[in-house]
mmCIF file of C-alpha atoms and ligand atoms in Angstrom:
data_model
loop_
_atom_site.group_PDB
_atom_site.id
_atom_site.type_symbol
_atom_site.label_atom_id
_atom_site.label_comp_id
_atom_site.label_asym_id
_atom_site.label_seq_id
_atom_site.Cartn_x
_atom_site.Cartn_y
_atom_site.Cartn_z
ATOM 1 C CA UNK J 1 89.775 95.080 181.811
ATOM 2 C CA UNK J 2 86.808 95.242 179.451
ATOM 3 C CA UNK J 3 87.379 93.909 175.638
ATOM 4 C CA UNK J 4 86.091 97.299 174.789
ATOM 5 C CA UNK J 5 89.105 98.516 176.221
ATOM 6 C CA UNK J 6 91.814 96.112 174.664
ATOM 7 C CA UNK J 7 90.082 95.524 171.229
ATOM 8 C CA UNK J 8 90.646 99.150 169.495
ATOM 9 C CA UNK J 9 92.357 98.082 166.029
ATOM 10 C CA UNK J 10 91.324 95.570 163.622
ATOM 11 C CA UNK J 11 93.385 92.834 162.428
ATOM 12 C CA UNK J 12 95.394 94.651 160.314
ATOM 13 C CA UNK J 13 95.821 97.410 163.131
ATOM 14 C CA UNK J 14 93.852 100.438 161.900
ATOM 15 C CA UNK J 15 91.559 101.644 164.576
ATOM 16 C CA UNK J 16 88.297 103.212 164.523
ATOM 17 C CA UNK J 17 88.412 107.123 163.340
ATOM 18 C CA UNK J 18 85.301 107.788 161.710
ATOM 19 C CA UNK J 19 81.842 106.919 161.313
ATOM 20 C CA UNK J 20 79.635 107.469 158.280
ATOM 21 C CA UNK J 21 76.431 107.892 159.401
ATOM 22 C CA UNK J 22 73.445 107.106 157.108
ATOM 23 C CA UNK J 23 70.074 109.188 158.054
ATOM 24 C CA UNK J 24 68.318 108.309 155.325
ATOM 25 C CA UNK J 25 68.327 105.543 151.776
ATOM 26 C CA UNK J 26 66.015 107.492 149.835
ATOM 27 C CA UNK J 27 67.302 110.666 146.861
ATOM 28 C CA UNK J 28 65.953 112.684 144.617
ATOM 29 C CA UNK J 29 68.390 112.325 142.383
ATOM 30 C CA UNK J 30 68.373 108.785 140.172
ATOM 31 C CA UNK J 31 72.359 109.227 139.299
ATOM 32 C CA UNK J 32 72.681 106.459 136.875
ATOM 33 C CA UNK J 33 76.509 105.208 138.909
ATOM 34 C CA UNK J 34 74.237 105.326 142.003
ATOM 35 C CA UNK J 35 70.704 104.803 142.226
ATOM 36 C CA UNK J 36 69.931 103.818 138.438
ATOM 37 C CA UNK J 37 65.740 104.684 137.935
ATOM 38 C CA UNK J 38 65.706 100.903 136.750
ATOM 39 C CA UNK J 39 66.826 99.560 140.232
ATOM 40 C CA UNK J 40 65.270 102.404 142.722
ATOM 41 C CA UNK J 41 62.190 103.039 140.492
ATOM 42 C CA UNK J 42 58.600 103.395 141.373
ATOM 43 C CA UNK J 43 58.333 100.319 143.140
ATOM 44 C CA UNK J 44 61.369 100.496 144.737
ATOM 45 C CA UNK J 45 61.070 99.555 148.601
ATOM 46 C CA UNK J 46 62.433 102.317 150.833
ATOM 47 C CA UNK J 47 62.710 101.700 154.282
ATOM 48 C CA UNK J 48 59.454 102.974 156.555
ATOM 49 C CA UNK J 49 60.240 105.584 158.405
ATOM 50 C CA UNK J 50 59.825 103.192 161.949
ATOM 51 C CA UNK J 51 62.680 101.570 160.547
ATOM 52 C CA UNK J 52 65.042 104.193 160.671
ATOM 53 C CA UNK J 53 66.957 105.322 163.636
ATOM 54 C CA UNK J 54 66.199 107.773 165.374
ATOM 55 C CA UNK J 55 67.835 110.980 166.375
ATOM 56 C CA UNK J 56 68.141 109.750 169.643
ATOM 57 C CA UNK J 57 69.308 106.687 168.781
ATOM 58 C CA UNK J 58 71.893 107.588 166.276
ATOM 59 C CA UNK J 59 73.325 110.065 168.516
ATOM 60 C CA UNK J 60 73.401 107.514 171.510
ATOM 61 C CA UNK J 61 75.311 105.240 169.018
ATOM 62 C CA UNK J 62 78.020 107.642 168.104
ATOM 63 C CA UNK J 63 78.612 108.638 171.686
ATOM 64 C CA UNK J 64 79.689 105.235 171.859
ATOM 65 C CA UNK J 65 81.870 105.273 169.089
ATOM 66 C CA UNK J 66 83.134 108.457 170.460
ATOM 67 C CA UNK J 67 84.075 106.517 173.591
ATOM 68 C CA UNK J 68 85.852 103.684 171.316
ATOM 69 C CA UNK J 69 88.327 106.549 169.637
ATOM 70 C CA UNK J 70 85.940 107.923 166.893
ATOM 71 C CA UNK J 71 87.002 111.756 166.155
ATOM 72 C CA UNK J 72 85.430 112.708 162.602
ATOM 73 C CA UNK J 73 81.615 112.145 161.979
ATOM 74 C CA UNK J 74 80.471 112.239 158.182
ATOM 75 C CA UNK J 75 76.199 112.600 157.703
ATOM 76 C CA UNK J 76 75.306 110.887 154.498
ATOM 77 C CA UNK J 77 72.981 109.050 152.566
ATOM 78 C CA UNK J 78 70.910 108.655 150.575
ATOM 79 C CA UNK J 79 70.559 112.242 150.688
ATOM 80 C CA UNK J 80 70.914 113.004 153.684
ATOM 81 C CA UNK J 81 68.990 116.821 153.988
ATOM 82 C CA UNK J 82 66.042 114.310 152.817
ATOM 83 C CA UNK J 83 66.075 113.823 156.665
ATOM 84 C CA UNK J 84 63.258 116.583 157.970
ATOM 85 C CA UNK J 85 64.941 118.935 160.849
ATOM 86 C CA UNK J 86 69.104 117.425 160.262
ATOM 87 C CA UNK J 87 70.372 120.495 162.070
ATOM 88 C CA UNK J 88 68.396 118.943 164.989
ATOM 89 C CA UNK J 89 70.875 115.948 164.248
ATOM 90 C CA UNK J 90 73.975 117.775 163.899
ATOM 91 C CA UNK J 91 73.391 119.950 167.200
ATOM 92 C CA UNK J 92 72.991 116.567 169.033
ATOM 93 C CA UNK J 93 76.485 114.747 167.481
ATOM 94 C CA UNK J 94 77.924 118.368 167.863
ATOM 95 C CA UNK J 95 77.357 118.252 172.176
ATOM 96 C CA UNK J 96 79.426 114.484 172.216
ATOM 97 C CA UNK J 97 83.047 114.642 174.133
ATOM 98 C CA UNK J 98 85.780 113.543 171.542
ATOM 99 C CA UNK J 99 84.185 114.953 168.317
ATOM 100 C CA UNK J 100 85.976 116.773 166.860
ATOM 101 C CA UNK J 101 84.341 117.313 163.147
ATOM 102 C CA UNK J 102 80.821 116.568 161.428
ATOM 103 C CA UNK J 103 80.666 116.697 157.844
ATOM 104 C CA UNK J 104 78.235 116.412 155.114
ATOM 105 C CA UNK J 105 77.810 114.692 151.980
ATOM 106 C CA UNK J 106 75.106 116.503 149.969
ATOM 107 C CA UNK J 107 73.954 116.487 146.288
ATOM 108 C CA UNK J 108 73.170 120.037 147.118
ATOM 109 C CA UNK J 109 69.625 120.220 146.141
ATOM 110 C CA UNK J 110 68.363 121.344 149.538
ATOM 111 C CA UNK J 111 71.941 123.152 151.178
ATOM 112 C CA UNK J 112 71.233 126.496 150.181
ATOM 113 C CA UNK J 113 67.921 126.902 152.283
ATOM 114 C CA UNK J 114 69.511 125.168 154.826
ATOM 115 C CA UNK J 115 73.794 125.709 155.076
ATOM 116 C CA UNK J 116 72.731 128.825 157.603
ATOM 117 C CA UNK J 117 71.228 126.149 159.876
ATOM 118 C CA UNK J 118 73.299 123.081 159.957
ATOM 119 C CA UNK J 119 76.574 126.155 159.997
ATOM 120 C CA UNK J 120 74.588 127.179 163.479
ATOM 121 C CA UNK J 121 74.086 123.625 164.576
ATOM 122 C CA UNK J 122 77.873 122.507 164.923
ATOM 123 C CA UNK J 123 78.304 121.320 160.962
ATOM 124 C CA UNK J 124 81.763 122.159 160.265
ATOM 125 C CA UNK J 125 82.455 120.952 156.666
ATOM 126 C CA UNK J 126 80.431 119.950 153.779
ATOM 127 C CA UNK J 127 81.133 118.231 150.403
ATOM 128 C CA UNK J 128 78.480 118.733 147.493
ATOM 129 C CA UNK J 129 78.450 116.570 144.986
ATOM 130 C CA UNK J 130 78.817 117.804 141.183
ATOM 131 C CA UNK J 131 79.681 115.765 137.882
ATOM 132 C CA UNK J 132 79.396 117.965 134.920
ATOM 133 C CA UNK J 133 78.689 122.509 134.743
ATOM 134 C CA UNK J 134 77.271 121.388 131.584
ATOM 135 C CA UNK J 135 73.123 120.802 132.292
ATOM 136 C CA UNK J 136 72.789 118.366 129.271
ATOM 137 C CA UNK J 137 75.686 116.218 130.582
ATOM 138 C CA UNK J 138 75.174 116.407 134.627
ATOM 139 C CA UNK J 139 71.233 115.850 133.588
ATOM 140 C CA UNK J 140 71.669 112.655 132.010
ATOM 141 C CA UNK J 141 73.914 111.792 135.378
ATOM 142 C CA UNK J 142 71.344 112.762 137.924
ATOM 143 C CA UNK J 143 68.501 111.601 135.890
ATOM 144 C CA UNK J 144 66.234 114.163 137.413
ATOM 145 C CA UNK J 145 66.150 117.135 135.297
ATOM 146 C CA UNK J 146 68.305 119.229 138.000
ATOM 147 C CA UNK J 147 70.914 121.784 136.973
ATOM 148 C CA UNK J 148 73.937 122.350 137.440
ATOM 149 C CA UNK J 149 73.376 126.317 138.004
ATOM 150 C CA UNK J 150 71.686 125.528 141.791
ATOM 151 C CA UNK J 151 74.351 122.806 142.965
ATOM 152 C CA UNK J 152 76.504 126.113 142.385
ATOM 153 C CA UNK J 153 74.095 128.335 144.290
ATOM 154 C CA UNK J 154 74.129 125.771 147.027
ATOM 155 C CA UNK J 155 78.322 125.723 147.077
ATOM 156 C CA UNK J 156 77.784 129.174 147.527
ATOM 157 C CA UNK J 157 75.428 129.487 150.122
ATOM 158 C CA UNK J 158 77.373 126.848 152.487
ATOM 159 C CA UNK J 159 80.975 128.740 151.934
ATOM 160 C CA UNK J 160 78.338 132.090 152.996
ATOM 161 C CA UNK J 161 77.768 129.836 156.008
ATOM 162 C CA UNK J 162 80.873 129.441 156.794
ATOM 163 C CA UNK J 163 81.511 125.690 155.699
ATOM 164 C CA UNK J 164 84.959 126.345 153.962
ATOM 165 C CA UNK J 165 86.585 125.409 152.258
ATOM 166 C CA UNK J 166 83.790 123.410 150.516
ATOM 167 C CA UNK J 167 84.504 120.172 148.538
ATOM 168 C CA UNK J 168 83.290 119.593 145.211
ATOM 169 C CA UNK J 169 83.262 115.464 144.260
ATOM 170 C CA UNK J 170 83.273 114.656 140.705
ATOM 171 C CA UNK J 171 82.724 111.164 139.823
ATOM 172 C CA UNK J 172 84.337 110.757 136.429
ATOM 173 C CA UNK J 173 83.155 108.101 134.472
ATOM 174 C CA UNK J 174 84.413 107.670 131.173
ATOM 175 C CA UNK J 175 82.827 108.547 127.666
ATOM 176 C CA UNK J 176 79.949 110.154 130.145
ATOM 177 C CA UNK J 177 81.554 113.279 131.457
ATOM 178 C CA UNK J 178 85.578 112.787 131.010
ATOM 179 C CA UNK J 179 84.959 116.188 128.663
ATOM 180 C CA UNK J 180 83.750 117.839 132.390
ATOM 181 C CA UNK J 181 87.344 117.476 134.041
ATOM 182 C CA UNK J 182 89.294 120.555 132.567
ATOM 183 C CA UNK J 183 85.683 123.265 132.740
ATOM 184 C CA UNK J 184 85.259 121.859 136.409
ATOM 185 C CA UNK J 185 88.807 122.673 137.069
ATOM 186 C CA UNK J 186 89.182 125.765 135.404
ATOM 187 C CA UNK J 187 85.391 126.756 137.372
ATOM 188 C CA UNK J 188 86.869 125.950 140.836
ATOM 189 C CA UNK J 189 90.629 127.239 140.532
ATOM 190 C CA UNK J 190 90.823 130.181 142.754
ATOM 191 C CA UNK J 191 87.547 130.061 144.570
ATOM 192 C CA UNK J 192 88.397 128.642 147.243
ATOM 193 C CA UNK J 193 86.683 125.250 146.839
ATOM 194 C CA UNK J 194 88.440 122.095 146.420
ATOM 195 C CA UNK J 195 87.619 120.133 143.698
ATOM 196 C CA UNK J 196 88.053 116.497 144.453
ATOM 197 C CA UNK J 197 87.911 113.649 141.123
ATOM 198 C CA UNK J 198 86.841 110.194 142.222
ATOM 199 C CA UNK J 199 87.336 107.484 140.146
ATOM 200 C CA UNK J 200 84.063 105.623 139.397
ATOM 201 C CA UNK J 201 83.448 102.129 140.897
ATOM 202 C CA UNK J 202 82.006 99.329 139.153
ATOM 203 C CA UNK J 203 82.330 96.128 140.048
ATOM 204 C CA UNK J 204 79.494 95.308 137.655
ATOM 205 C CA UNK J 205 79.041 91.158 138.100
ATOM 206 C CA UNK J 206 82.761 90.555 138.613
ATOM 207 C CA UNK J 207 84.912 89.723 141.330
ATOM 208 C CA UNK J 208 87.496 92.368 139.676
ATOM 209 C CA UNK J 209 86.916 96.199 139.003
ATOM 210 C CA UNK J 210 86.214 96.920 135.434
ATOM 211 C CA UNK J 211 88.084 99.792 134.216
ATOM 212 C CA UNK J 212 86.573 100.182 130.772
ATOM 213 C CA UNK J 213 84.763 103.321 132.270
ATOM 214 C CA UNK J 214 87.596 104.243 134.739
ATOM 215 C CA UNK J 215 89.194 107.475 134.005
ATOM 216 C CA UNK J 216 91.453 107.258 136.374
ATOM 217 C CA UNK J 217 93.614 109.594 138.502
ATOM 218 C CA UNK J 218 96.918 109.215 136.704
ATOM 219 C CA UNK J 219 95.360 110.704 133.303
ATOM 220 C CA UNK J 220 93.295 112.732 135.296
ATOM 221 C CA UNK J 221 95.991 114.572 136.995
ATOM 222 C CA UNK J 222 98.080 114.078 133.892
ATOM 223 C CA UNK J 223 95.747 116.002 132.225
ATOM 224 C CA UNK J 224 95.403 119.161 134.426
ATOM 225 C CA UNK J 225 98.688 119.392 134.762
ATOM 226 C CA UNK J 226 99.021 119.722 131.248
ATOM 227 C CA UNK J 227 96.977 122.872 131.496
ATOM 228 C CA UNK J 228 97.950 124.569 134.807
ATOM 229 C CA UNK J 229 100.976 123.602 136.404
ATOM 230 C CA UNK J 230 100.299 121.338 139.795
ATOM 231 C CA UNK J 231 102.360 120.015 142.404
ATOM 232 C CA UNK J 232 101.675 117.161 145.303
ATOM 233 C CA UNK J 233 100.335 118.364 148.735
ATOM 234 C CA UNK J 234 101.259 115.800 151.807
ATOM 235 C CA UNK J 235 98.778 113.966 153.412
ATOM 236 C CA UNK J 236 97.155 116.457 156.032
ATOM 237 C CA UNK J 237 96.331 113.389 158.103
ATOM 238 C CA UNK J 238 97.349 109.727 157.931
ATOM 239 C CA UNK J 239 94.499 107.295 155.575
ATOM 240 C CA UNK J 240 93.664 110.501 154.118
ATOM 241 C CA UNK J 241 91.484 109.061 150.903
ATOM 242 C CA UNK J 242 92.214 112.394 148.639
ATOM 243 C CA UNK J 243 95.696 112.564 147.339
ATOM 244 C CA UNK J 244 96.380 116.787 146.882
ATOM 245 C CA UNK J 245 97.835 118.672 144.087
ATOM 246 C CA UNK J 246 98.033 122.194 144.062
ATOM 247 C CA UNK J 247 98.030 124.701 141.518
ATOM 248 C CA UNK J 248 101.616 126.196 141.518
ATOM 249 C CA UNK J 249 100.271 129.311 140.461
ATOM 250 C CA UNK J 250 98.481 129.600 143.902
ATOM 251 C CA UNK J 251 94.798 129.074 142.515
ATOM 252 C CA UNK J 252 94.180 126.449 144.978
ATOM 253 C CA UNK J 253 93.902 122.711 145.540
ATOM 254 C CA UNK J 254 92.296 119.926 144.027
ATOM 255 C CA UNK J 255 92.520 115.958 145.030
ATOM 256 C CA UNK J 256 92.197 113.120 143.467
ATOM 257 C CA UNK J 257 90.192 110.033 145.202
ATOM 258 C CA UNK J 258 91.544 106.748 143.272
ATOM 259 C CA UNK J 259 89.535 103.946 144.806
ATOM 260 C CA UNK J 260 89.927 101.726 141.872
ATOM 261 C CA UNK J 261 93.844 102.059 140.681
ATOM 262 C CA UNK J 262 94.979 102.680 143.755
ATOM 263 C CA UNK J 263 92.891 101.545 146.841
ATOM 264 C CA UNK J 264 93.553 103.393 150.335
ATOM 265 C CA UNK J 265 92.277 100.306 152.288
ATOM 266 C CA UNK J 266 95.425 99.896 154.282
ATOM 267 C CA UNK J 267 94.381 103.484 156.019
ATOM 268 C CA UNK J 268 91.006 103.177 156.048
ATOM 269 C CA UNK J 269 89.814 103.904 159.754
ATOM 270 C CA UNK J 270 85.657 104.163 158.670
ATOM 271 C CA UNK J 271 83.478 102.688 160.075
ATOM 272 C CA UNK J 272 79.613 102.842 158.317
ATOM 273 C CA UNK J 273 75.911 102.880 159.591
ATOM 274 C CA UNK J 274 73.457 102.415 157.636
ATOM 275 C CA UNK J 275 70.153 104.283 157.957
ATOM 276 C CA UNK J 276 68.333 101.257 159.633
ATOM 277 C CA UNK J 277 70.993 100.790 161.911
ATOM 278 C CA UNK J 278 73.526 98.043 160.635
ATOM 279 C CA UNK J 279 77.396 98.595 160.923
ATOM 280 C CA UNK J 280 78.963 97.815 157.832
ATOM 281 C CA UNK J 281 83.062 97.855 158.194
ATOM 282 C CA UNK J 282 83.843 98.664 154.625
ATOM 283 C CA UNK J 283 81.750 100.249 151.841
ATOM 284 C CA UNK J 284 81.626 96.803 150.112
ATOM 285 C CA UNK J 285 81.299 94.462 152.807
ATOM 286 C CA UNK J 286 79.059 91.421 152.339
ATOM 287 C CA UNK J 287 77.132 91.731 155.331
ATOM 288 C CA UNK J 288 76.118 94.061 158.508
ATOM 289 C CA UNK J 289 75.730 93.928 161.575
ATOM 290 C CA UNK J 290 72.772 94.613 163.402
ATOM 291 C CA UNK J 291 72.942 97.484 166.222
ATOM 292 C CA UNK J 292 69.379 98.998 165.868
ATOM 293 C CA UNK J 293 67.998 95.108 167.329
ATOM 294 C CA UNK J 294 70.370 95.406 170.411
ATOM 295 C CA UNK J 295 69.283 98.921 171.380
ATOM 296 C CA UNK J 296 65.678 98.996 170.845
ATOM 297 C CA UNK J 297 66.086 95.662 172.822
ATOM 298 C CA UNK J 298 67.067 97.145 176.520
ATOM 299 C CA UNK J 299 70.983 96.686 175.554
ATOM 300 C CA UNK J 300 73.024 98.733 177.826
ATOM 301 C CA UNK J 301 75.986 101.427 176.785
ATOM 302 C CA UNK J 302 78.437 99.193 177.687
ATOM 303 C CA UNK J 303 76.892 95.873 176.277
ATOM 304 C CA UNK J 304 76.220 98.186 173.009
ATOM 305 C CA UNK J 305 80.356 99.020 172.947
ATOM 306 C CA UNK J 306 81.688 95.754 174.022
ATOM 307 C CA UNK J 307 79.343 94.820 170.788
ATOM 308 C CA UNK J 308 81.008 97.531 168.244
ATOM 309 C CA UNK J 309 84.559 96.735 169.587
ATOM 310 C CA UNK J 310 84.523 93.283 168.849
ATOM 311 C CA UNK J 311 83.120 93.622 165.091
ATOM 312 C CA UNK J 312 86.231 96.572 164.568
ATOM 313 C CA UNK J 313 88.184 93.959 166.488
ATOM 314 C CA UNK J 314 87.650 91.503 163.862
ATOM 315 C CA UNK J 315 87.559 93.497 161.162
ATOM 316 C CA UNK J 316 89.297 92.054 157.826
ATOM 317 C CA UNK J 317 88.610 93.809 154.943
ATOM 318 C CA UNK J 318 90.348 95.184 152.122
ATOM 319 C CA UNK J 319 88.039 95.200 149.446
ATOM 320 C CA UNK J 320 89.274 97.164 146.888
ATOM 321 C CA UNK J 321 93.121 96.405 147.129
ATOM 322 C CA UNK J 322 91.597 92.717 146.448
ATOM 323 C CA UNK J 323 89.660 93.405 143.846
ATOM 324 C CA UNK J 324 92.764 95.365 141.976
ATOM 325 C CA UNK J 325 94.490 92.253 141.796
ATOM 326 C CA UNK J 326 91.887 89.538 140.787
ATOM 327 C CA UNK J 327 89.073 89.278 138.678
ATOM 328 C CA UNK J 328 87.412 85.783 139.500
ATOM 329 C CA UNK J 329 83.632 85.705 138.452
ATOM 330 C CA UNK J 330 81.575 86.362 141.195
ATOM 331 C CA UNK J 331 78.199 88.637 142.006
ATOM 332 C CA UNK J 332 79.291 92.508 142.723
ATOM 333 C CA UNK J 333 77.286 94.687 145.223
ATOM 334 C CA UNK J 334 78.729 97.999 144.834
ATOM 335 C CA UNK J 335 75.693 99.494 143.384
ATOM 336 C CA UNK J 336 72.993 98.926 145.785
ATOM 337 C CA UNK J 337 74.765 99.259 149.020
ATOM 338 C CA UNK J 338 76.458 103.064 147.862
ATOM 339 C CA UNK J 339 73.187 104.287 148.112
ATOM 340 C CA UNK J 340 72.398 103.291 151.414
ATOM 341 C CA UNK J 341 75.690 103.325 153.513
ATOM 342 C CA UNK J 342 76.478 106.575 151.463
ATOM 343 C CA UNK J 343 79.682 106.236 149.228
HETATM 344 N N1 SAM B 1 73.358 112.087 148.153
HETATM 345 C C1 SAM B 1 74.617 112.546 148.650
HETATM 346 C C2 SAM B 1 75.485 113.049 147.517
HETATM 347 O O1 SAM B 1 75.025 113.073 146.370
HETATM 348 O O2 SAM B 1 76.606 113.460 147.765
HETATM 349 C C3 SAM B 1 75.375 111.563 149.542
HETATM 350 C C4 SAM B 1 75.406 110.125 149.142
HETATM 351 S S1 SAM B 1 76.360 109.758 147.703
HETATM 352 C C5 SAM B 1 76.208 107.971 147.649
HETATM 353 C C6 SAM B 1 78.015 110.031 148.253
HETATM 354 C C7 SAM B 1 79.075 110.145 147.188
HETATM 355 O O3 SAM B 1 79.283 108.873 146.574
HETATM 356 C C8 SAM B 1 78.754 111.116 146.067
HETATM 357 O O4 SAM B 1 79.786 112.060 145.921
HETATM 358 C C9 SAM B 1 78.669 110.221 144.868
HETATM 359 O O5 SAM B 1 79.051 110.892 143.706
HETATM 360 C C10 SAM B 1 79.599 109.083 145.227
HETATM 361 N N2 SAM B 1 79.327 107.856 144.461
HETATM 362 C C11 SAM B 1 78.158 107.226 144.320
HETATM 363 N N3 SAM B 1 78.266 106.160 143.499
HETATM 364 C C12 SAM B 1 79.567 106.113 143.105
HETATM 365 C C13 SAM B 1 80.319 105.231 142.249
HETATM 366 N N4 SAM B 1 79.745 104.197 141.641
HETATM 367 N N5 SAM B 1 81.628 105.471 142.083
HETATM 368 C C14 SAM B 1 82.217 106.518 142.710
HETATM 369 N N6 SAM B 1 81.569 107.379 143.526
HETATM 370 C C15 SAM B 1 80.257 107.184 143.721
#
């Protein structure tokens, strides 16, 4: 039997569900908990575009996680509508045997031109990203002068495509826009869109997270619930990273993503390819691995899968349950890598 064939869960038994995919490292947006102007300024090196993979090539590599048990397929960034024709993308991943959803992760600056498209295409889901409805506050976030007022037109446009229900992320960083939770809930309740909180990640230049600007999902929830009644949802799918409260009024659902107080790594079945083609098995894992040298050198499908399956195989980490519990000194990478293996 091939090791492809025997090697499907890591060492701590979670297979391989989903795959982050990447397209492209470079935003418009400068959000200070992501790209910070000071870090991706000016001079910033983004990749040349030979660099990148390909359509081709990014659709021949999740065929091949398709054939290793991958179901759920998540375009990202960067910002990922950056990438010229991505419906051209998404029609490709959409024709693969064993996929059964694509999704999106989108600031939202370019959806609404484009929702009709990528709807068309085979894009079943999307999830815009939004931190404030107020312009002064969600300015200063996305350091790049853009409103609030067309994220909204773009949540709109993709539900008129058809991409329901939409998700909303809020990254909720506190003393920046903690004030945002309760006019971002009371926005969303009863339209249909889900409204997801994520605690913000900093690892900063510690081994440990650093709360300080941690709101986190306890006082968040704690907090809405103090102003509409809510009540848990279950999981609708085992290593689901949202935990689900609904209103009990029937105005809808919100989650609450709490990567920080308390990690979902146990459950976590993603997998993550960078724009340039390296596999990354965790959000903050030190190192890639290279797939973009093996396939524009000759390797075969199989070769290529025998390749993936032993990295999963192998596959150790638990990043952020680790770094709840200690806080040695040590350099953090959380901040570069978000931005190009997409959050
Ligand atoms: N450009 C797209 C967007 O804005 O949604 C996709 C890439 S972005 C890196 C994906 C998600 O990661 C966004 O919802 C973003 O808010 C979130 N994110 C980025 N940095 C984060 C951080 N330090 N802590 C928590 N979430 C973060």
């Amino acid at each position: 039997m091939a090791v492809a064939d025997v090697l499907r869960a890591d060492t701590l038994g979670r297979p391989v569900r989903d795959l982050r995919i990447s397209v492209t490292d470079r935003c418009q947006f400068r959000c200070t908990y992501c790209m910070p102007r000071e870090v991706f300024g000016r001079d910033f090196a983004f990749l040349p575009r030979e660099e990148l993979l390909t359509f081709e090539e990014l659709a021949r590599l999740a065929r091949i996680f398709a054939g290793l048990g991958v179901r759920k397929l998540r375009l990202t960034g960067g910002e990922p509508l950056l990438r010229r024709d991505l419906e051209g993308l998404v029609a490709m991943l959409a024709a693969i045997d064993g996929i059964a959803d694509i999704a999106l992760t989108t600031n939202g600056a370019l959806l609404a031109g484009k929702a009709m498209a990528l709807a068309a295409a085979g894009l079943r889901r999307v999830t815009v990203s939004l931190d404030s409805l107020d312009d002064a506050v969600f300015m200063a976030l996305n350091d790049a002068g853009f409103p609030a007022g067309r994220v909204l037109e773009a949540i709109a446009a993709a539900a008129g495509a058809g991409l329901t229900p939409v998700k909303v992320n809020m990254v909720v960083r506190r003393g920046v826009n903690e004030q945002s939770i309760l006019p971002m809930a009371a926005h969303f309740r009863g339209s249909g869109h889900v409204l997801r909180f994520i605690e913000y990640m900093d690892v900063g230049t510690t081994n440990g997270w650093r709360l300080d600007d941690v709101v986190t999902a306890a006082e968040i929830i704690s907090l809405i619930g103090g102003q509409w009644p809510i009540e848990p949802v279950a999981a609708a799918y085992p290593g689901e990273v949202a935990t689900r409260y609904r209103y009990r009024d029937g105005a809808g659902e919100i989650g609450v993503i709490a990567s920080v107080t308390q990690p979902f790594c146990r459950g976590c079945t993603r997998a993550r390819l960078s724009a340039d083609g390296m596999l990354y098995t965790c959000l903050f894992a030190a190192a890639g691995h290279d797939l973009r040298g093996p396939l524009r050198g000759g390797a075969s499908d199989q070769a290529l899968r025998e390749q993936i399956a032993v990295i999963w195989a192998r596959r150790t980490d638990r990043y952020s349950e680790q770094r709840t519990r200690h806080t040695r000194p040590q350099q953090g990478r959380a901040k570069v890598e978000m931005s190009r293996i997409g959050g």
